PDB file of N, CA and C in Angstrom:
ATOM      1  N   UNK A 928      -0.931  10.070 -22.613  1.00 66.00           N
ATOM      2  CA  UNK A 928      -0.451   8.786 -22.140  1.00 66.00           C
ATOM      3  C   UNK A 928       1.057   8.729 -22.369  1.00 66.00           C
ATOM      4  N   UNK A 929       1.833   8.410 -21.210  1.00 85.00           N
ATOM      5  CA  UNK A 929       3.116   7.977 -21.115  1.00 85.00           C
ATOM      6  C   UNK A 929       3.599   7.202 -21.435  1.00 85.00           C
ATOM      7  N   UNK A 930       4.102   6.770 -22.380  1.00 93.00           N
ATOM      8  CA  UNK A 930       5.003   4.912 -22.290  1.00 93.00           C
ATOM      9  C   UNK A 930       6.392   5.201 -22.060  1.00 93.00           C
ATOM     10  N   UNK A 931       6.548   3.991 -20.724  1.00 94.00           N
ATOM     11  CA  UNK A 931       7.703   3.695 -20.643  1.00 94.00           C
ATOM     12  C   UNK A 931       8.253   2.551 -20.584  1.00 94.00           C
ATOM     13  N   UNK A 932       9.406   2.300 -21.371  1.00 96.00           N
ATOM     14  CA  UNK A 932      10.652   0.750 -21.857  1.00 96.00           C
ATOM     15  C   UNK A 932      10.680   0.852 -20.245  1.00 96.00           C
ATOM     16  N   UNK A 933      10.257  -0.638 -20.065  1.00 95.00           N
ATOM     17  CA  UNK A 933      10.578  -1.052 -18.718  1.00 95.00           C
ATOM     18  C   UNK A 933      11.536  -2.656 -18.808  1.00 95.00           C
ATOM     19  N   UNK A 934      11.771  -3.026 -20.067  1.00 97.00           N
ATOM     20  CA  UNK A 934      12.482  -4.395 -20.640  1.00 97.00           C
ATOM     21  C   UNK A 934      12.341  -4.802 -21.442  1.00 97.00           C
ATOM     22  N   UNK A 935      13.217  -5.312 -22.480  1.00 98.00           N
ATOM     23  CA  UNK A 935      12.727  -6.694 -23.029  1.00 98.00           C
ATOM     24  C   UNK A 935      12.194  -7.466 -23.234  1.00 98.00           C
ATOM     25  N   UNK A 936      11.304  -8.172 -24.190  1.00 98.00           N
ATOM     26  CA  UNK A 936      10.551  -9.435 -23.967  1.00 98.00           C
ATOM     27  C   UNK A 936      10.866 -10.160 -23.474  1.00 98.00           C
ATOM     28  N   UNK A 937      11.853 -10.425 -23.751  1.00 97.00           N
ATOM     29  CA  UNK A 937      13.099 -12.053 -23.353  1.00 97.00           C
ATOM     30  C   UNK A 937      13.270 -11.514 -21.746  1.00 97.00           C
ATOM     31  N   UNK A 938      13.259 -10.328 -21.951  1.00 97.00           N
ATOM     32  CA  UNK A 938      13.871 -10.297 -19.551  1.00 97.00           C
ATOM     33  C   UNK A 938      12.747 -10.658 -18.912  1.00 97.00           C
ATOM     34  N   UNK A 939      11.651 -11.156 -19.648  1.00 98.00           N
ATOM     35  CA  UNK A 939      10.556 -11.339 -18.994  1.00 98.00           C
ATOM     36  C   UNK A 939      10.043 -13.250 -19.057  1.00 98.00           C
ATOM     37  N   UNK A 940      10.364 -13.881 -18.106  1.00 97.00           N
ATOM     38  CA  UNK A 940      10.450 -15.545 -18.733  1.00 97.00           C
ATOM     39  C   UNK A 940       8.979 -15.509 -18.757  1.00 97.00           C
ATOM     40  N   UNK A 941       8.730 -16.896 -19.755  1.00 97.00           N
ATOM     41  CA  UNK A 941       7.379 -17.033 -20.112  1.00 97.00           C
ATOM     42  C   UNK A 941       6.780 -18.163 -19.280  1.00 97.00           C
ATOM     43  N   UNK A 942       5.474 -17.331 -18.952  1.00 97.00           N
ATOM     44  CA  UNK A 942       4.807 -17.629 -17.799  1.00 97.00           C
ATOM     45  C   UNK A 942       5.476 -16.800 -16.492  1.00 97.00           C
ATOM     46  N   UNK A 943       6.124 -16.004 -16.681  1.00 97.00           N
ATOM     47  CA  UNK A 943       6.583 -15.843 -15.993  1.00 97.00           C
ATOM     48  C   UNK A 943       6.144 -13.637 -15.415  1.00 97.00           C
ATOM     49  N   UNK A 944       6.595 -12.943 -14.764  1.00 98.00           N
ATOM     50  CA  UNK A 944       6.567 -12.067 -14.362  1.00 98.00           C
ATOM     51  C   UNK A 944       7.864 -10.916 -14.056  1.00 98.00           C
ATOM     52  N   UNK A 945       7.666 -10.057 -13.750  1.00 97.00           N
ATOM     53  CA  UNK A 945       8.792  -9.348 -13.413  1.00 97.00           C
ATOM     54  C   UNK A 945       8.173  -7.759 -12.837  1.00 97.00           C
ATOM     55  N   UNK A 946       8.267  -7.488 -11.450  1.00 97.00           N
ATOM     56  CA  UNK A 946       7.642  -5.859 -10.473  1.00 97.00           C
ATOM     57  C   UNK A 946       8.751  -4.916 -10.983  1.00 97.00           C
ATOM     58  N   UNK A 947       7.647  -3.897 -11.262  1.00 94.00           N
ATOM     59  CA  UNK A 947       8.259  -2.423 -11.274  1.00 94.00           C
ATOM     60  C   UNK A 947       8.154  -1.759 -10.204  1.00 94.00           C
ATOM     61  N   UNK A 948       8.864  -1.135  -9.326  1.00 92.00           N
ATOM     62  CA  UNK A 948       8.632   0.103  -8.622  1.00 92.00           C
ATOM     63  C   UNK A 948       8.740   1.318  -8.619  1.00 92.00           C
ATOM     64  N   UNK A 949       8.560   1.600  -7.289  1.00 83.00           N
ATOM     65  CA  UNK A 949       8.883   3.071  -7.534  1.00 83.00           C
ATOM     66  C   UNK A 949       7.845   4.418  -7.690  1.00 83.00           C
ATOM     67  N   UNK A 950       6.308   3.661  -7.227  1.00 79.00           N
ATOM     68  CA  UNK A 950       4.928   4.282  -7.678  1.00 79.00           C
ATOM     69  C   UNK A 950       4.614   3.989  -5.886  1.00 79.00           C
ATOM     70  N   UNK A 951       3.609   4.090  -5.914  1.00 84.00           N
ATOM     71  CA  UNK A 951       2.433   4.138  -4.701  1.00 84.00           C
ATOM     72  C   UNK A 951       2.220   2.428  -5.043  1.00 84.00           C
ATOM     73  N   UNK A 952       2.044   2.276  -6.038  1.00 89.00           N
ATOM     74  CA  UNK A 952       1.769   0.388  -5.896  1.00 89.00           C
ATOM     75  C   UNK A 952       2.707  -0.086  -7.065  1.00 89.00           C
ATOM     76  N   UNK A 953       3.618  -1.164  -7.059  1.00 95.00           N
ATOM     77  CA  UNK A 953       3.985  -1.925  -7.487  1.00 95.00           C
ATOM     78  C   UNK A 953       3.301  -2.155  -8.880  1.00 95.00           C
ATOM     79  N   UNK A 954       3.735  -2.761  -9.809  1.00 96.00           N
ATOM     80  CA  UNK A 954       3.292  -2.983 -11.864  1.00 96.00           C
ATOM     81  C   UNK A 954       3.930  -4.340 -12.150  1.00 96.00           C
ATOM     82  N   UNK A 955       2.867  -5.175 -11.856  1.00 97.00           N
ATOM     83  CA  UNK A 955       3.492  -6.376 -12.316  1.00 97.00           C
ATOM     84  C   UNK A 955       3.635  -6.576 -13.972  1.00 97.00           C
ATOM     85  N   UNK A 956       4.772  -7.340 -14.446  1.00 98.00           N
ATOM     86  CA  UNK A 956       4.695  -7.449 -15.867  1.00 98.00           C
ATOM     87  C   UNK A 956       4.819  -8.835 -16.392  1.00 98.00           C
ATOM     88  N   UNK A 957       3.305  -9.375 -17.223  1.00 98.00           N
ATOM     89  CA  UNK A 957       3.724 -10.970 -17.144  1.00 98.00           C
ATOM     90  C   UNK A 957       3.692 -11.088 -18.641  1.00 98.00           C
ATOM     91  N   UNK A 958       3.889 -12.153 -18.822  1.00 98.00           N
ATOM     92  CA  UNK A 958       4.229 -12.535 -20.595  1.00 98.00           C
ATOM     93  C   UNK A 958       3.912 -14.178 -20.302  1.00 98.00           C
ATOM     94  N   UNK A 959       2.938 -14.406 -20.998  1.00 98.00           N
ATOM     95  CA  UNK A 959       1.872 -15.883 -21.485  1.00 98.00           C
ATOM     96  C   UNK A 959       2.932 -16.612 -22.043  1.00 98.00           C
ATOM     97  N   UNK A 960       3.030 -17.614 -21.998  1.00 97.00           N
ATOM     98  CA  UNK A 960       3.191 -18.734 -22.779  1.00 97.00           C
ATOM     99  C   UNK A 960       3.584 -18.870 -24.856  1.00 97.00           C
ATOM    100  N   UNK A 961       2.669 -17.409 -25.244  1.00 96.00           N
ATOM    101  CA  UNK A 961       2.500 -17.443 -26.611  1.00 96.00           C
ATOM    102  C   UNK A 961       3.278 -15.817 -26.612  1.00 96.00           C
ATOM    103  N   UNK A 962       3.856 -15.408 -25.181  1.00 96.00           N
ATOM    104  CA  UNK A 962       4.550 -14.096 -25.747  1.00 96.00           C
ATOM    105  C   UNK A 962       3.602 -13.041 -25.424  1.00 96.00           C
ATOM    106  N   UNK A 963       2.032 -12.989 -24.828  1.00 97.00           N
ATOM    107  CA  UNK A 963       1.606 -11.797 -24.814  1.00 97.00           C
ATOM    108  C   UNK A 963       1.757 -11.084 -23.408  1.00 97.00           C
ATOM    109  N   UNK A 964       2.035  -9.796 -23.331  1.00 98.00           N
ATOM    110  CA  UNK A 964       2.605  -9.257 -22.186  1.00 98.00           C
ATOM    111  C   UNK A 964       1.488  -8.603 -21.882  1.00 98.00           C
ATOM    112  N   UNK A 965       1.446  -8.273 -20.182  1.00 98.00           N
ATOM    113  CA  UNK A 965       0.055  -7.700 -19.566  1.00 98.00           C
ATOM    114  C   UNK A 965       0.760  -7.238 -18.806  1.00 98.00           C
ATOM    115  N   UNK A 966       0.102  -6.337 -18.169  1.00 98.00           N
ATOM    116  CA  UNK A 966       0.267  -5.499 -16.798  1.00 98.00           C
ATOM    117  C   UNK A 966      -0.846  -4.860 -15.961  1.00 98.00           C
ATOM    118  N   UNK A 967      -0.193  -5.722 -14.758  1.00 97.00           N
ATOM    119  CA  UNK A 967      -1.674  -5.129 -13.586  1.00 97.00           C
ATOM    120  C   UNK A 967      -0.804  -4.368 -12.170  1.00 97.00           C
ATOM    121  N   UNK A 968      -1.970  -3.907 -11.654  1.00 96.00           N
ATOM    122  CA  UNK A 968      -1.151  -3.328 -10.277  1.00 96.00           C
ATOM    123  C   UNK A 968      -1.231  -5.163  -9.694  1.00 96.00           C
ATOM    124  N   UNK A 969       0.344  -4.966  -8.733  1.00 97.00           N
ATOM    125  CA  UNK A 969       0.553  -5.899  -8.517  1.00 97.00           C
ATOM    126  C   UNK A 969      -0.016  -6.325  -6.906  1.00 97.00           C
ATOM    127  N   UNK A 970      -1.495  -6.420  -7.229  1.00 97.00           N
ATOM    128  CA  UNK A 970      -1.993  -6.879  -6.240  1.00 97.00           C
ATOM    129  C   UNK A 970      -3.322  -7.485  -6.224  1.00 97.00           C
ATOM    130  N   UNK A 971      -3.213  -8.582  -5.358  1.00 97.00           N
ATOM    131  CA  UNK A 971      -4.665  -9.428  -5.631  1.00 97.00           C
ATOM    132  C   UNK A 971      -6.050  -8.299  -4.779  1.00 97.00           C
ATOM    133  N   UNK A 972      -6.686  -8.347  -5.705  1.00 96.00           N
ATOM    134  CA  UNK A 972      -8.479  -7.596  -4.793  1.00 96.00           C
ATOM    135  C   UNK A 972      -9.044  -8.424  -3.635  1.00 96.00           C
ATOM    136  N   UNK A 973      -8.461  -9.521  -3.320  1.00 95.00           N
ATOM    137  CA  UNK A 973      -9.217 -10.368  -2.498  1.00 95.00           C
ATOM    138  C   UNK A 973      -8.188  -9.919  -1.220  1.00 95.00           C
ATOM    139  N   UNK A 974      -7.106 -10.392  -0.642  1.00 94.00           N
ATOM    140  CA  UNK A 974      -5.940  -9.831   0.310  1.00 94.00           C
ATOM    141  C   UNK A 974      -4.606  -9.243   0.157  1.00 94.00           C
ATOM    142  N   UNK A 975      -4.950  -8.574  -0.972  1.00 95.00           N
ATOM    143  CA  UNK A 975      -3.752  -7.886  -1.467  1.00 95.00           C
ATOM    144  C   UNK A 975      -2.185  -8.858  -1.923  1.00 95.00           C
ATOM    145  N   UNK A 976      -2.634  -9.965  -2.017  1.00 96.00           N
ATOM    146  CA  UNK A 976      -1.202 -10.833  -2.192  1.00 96.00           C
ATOM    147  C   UNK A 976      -0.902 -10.285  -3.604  1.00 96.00           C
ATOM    148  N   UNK A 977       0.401 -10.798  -3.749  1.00 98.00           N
ATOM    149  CA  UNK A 977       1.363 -10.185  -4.805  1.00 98.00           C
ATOM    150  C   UNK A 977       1.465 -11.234  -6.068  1.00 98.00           C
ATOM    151  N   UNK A 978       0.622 -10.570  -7.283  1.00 98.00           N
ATOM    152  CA  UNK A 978       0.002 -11.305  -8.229  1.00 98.00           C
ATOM    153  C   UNK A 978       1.374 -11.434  -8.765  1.00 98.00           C
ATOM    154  N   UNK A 979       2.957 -11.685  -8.553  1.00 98.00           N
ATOM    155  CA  UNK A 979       4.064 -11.708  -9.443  1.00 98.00           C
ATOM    156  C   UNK A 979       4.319 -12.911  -9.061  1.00 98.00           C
ATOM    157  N   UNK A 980       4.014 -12.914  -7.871  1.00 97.00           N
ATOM    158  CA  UNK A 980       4.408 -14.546  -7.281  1.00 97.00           C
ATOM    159  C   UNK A 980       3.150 -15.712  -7.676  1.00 97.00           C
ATOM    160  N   UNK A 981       2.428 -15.260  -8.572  1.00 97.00           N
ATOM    161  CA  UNK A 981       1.318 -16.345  -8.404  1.00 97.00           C
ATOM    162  C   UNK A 981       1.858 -17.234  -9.797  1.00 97.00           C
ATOM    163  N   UNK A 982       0.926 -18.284 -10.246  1.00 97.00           N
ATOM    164  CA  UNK A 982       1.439 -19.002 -11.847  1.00 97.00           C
ATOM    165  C   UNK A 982       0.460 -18.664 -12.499  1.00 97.00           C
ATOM    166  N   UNK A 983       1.181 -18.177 -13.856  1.00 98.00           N
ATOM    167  CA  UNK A 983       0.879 -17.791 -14.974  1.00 98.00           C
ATOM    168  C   UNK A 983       0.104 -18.804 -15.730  1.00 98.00           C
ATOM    169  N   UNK A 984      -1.212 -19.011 -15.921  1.00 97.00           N
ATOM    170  CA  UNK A 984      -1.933 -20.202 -16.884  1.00 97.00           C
ATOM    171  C   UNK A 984      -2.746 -19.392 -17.938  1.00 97.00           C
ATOM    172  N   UNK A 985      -2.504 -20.062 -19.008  1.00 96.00           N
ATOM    173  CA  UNK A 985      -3.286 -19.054 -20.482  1.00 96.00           C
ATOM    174  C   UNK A 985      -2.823 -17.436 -19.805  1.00 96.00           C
ATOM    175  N   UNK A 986      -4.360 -16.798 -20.319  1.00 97.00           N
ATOM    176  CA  UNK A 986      -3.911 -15.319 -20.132  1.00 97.00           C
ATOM    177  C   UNK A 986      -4.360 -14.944 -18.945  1.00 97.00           C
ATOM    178  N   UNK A 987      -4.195 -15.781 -17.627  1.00 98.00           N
ATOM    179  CA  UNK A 987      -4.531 -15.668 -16.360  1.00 98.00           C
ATOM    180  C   UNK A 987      -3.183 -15.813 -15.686  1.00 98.00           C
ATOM    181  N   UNK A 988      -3.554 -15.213 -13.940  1.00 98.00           N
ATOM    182  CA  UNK A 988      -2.555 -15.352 -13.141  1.00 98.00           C
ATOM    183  C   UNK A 988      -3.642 -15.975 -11.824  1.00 98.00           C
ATOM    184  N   UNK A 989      -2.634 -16.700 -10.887  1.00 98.00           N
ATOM    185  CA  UNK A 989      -3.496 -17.231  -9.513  1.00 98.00           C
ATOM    186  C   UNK A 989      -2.472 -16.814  -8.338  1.00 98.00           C
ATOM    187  N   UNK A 990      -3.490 -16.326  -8.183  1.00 97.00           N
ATOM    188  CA  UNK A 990      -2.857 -15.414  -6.803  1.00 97.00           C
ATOM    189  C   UNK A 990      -2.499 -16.878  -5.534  1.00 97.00           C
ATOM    190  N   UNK A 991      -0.894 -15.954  -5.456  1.00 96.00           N
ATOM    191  CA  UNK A 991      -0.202 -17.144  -4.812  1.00 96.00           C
ATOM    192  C   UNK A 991      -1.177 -17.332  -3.046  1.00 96.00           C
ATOM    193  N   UNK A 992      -1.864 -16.276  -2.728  1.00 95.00           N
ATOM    194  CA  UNK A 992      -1.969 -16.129  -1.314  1.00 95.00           C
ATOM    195  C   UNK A 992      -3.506 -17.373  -1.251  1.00 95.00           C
ATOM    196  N   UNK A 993      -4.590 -17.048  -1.497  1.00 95.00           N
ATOM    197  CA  UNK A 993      -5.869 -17.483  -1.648  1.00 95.00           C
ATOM    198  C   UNK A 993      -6.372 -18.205  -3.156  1.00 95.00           C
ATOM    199  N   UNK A 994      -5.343 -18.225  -3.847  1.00 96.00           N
ATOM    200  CA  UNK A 994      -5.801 -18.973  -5.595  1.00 96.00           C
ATOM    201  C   UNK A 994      -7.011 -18.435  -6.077  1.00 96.00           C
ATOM    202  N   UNK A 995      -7.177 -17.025  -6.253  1.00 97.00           N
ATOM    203  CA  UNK A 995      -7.986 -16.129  -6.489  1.00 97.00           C
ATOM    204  C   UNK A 995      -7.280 -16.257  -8.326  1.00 97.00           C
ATOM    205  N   UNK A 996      -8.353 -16.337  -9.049  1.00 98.00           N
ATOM    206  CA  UNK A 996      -7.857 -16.085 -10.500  1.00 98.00           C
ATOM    207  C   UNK A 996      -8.146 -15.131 -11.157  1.00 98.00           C
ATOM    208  N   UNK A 997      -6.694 -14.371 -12.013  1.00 98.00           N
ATOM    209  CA  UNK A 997      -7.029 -12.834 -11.931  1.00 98.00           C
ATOM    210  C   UNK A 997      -6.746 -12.980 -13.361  1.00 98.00           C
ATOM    211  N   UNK A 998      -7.829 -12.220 -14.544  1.00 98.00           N
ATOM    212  CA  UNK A 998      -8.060 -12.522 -16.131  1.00 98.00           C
ATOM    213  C   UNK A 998      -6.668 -11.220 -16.560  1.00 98.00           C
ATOM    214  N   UNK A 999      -5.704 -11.838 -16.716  1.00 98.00           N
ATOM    215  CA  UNK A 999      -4.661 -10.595 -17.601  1.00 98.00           C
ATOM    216  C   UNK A 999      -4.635  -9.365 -18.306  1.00 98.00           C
ATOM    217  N   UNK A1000      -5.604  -9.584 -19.051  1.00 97.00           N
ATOM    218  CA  UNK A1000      -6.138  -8.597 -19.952  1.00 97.00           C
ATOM    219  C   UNK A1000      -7.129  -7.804 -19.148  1.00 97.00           C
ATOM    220  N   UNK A1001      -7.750  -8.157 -18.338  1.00 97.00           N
ATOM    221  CA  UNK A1001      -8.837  -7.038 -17.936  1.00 97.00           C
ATOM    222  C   UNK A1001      -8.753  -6.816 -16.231  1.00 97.00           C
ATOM    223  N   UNK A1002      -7.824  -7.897 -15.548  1.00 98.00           N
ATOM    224  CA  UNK A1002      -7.185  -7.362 -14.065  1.00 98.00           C
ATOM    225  C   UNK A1002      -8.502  -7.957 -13.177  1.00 98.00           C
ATOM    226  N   UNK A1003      -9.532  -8.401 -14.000  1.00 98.00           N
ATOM    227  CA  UNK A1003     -11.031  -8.858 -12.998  1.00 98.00           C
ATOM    228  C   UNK A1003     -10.735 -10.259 -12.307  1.00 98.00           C
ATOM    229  N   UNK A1004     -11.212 -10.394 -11.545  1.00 97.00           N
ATOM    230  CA  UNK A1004     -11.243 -11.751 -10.787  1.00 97.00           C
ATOM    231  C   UNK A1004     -11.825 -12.777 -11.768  1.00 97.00           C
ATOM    232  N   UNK A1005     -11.921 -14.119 -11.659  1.00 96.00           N
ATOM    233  CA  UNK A1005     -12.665 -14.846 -12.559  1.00 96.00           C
ATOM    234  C   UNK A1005     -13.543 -15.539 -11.844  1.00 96.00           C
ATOM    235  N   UNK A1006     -14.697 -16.624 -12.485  1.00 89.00           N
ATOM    236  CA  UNK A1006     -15.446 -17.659 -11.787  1.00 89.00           C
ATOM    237  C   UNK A1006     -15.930 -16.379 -10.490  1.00 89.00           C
ATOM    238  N   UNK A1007     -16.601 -17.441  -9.123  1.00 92.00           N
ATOM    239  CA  UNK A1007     -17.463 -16.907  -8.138  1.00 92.00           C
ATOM    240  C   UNK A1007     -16.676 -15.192  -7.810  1.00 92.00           C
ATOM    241  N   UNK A1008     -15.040 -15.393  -7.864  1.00 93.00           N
ATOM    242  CA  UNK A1008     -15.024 -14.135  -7.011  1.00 93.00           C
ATOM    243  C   UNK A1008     -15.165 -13.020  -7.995  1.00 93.00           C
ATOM    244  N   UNK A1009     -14.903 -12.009  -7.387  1.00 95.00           N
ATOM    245  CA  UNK A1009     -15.465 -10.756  -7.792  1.00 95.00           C
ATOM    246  C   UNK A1009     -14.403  -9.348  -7.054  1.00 95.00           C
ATOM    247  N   UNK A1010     -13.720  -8.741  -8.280  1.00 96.00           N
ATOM    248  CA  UNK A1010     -13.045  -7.800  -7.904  1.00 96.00           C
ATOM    249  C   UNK A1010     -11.875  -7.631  -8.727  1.00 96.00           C
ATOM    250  N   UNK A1011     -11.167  -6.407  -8.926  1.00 97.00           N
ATOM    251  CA  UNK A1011     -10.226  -5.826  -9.700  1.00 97.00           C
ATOM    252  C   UNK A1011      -8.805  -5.215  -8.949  1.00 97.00           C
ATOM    253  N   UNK A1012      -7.725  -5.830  -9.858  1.00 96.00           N
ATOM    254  CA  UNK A1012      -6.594  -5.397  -9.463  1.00 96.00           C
ATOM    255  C   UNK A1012      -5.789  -4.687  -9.856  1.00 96.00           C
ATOM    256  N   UNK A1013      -6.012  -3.871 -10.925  1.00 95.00           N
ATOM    257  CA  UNK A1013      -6.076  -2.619 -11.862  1.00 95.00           C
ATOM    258  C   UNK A1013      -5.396  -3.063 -13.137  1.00 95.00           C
ATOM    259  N   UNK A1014      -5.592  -2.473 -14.219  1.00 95.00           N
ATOM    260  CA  UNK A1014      -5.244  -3.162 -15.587  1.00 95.00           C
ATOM    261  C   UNK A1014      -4.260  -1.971 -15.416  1.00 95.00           C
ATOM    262  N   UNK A1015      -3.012  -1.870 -16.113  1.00 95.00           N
ATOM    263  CA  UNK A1015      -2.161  -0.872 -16.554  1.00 95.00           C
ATOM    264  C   UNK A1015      -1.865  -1.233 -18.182  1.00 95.00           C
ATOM    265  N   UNK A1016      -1.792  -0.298 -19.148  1.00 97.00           N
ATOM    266  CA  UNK A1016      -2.057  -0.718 -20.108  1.00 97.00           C
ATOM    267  C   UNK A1016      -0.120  -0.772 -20.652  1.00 97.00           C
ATOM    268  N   UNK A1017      -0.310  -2.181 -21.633  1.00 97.00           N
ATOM    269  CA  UNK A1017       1.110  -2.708 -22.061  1.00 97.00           C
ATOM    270  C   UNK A1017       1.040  -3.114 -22.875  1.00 97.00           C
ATOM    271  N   UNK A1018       2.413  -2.320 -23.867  1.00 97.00           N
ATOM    272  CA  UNK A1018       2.434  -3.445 -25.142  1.00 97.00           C
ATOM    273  C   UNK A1018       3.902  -3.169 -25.823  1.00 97.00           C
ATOM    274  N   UNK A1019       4.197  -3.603 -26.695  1.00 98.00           N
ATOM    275  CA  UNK A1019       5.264  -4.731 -27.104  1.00 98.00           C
ATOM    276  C   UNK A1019       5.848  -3.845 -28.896  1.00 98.00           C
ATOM    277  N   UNK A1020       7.275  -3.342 -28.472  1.00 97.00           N
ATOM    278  CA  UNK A1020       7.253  -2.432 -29.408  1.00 97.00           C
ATOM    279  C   UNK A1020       8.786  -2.821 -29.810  1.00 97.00           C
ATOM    280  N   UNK A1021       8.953  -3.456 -31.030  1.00 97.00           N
ATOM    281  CA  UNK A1021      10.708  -4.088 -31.277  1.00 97.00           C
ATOM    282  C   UNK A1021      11.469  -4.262 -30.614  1.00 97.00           C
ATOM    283  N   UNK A1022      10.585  -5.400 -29.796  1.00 97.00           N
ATOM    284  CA  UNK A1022      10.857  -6.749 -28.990  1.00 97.00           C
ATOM    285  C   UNK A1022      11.233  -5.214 -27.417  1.00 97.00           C
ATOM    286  N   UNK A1023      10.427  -4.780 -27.450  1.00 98.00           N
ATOM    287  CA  UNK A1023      10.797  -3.875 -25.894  1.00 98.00           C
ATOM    288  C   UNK A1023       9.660  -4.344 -25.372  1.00 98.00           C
ATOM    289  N   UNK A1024       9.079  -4.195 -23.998  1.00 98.00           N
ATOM    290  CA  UNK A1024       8.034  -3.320 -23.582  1.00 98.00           C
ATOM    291  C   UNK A1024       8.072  -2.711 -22.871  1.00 98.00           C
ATOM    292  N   UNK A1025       6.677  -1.954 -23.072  1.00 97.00           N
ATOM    293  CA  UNK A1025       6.333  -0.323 -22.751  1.00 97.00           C
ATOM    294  C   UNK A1025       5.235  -0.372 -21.704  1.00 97.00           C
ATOM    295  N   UNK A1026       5.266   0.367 -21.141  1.00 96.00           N
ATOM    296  CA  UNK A1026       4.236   0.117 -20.140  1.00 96.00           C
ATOM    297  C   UNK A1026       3.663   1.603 -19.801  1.00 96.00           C
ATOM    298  N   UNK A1027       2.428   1.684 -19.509  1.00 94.00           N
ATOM    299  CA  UNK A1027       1.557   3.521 -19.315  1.00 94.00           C
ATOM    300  C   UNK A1027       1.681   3.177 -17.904  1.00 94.00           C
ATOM    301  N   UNK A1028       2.763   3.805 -17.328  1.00 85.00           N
ATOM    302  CA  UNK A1028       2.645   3.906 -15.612  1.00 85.00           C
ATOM    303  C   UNK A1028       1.769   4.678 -15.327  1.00 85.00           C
ATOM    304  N   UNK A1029       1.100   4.295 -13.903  1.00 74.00           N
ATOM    305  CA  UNK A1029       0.382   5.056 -13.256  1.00 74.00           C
ATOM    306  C   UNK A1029       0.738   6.558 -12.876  1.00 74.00           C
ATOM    307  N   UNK A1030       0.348   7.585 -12.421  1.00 74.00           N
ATOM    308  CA  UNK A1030       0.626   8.867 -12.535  1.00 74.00           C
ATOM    309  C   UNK A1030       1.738   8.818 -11.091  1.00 74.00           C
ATOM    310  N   UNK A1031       1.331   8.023 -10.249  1.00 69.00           N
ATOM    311  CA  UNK A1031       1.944   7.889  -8.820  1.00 69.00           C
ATOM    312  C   UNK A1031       3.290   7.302  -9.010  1.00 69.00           C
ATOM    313  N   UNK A1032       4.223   6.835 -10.366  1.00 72.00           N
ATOM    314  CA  UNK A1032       5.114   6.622 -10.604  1.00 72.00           C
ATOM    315  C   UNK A1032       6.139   8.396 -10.927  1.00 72.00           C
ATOM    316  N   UNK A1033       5.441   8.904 -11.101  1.00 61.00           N
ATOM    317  CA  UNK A1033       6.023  10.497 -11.210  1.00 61.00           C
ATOM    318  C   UNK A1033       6.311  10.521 -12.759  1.00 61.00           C
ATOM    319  N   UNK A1034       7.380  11.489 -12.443  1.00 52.00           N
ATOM    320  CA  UNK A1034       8.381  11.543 -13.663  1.00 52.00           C
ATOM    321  C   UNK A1034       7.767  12.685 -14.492  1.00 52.00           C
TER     322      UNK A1034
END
């Protein structure tokens, strides 16, 4: 497993998000309200909308396109729908974070 410093905590506003590129799909990076940072491929399972633009509530995001609610920690849809938008695994290392890019990021 790879980690790579992709920012700051603080470059990341709370509730808020921030896309990596540079892979085959986009790495969204969000940070909760209480500071905890997640990372999913940045795309909703329902029409592919772009989970960076959606709002950040608890450790959820709502997809700006269809208000599809996508669980942070595990990338699954919540309630009736059903489907995954890939978890990338992230975490938080003297005040950086690190993120395990997908293999399609190279390097």
């Amino acid at each position: 497993m790879r980690w790579t410093d992709v920012a700051a905590v603080e470059d990341i506003p709370r509730q808020g998000s921030r896309v990596i590129t540079g892979g085959t799909d986009p790495v969204a990076v969000f940070r909760t309200h209480d500071d905890q940072i997640f990372a999913l491929i940045d795309r909703c399972p329902h029409k592919g909308g772009p989970l960076s633009q959606g709002i950040v509530h608890g450790a959820s995001v709502t997809c700006p396109l269809h208000n599809w609610v996508i669980d942070l920690a595990t990338a699954e849809a919540t309630g009736p729908d059903e489907g995954c938008s890939g978890h990338v695994p992230a975490r938080v290392d003297r005040g950086r974070v690190l993120v395990c890019l997908p293999q399609s990021f190279g390097g």
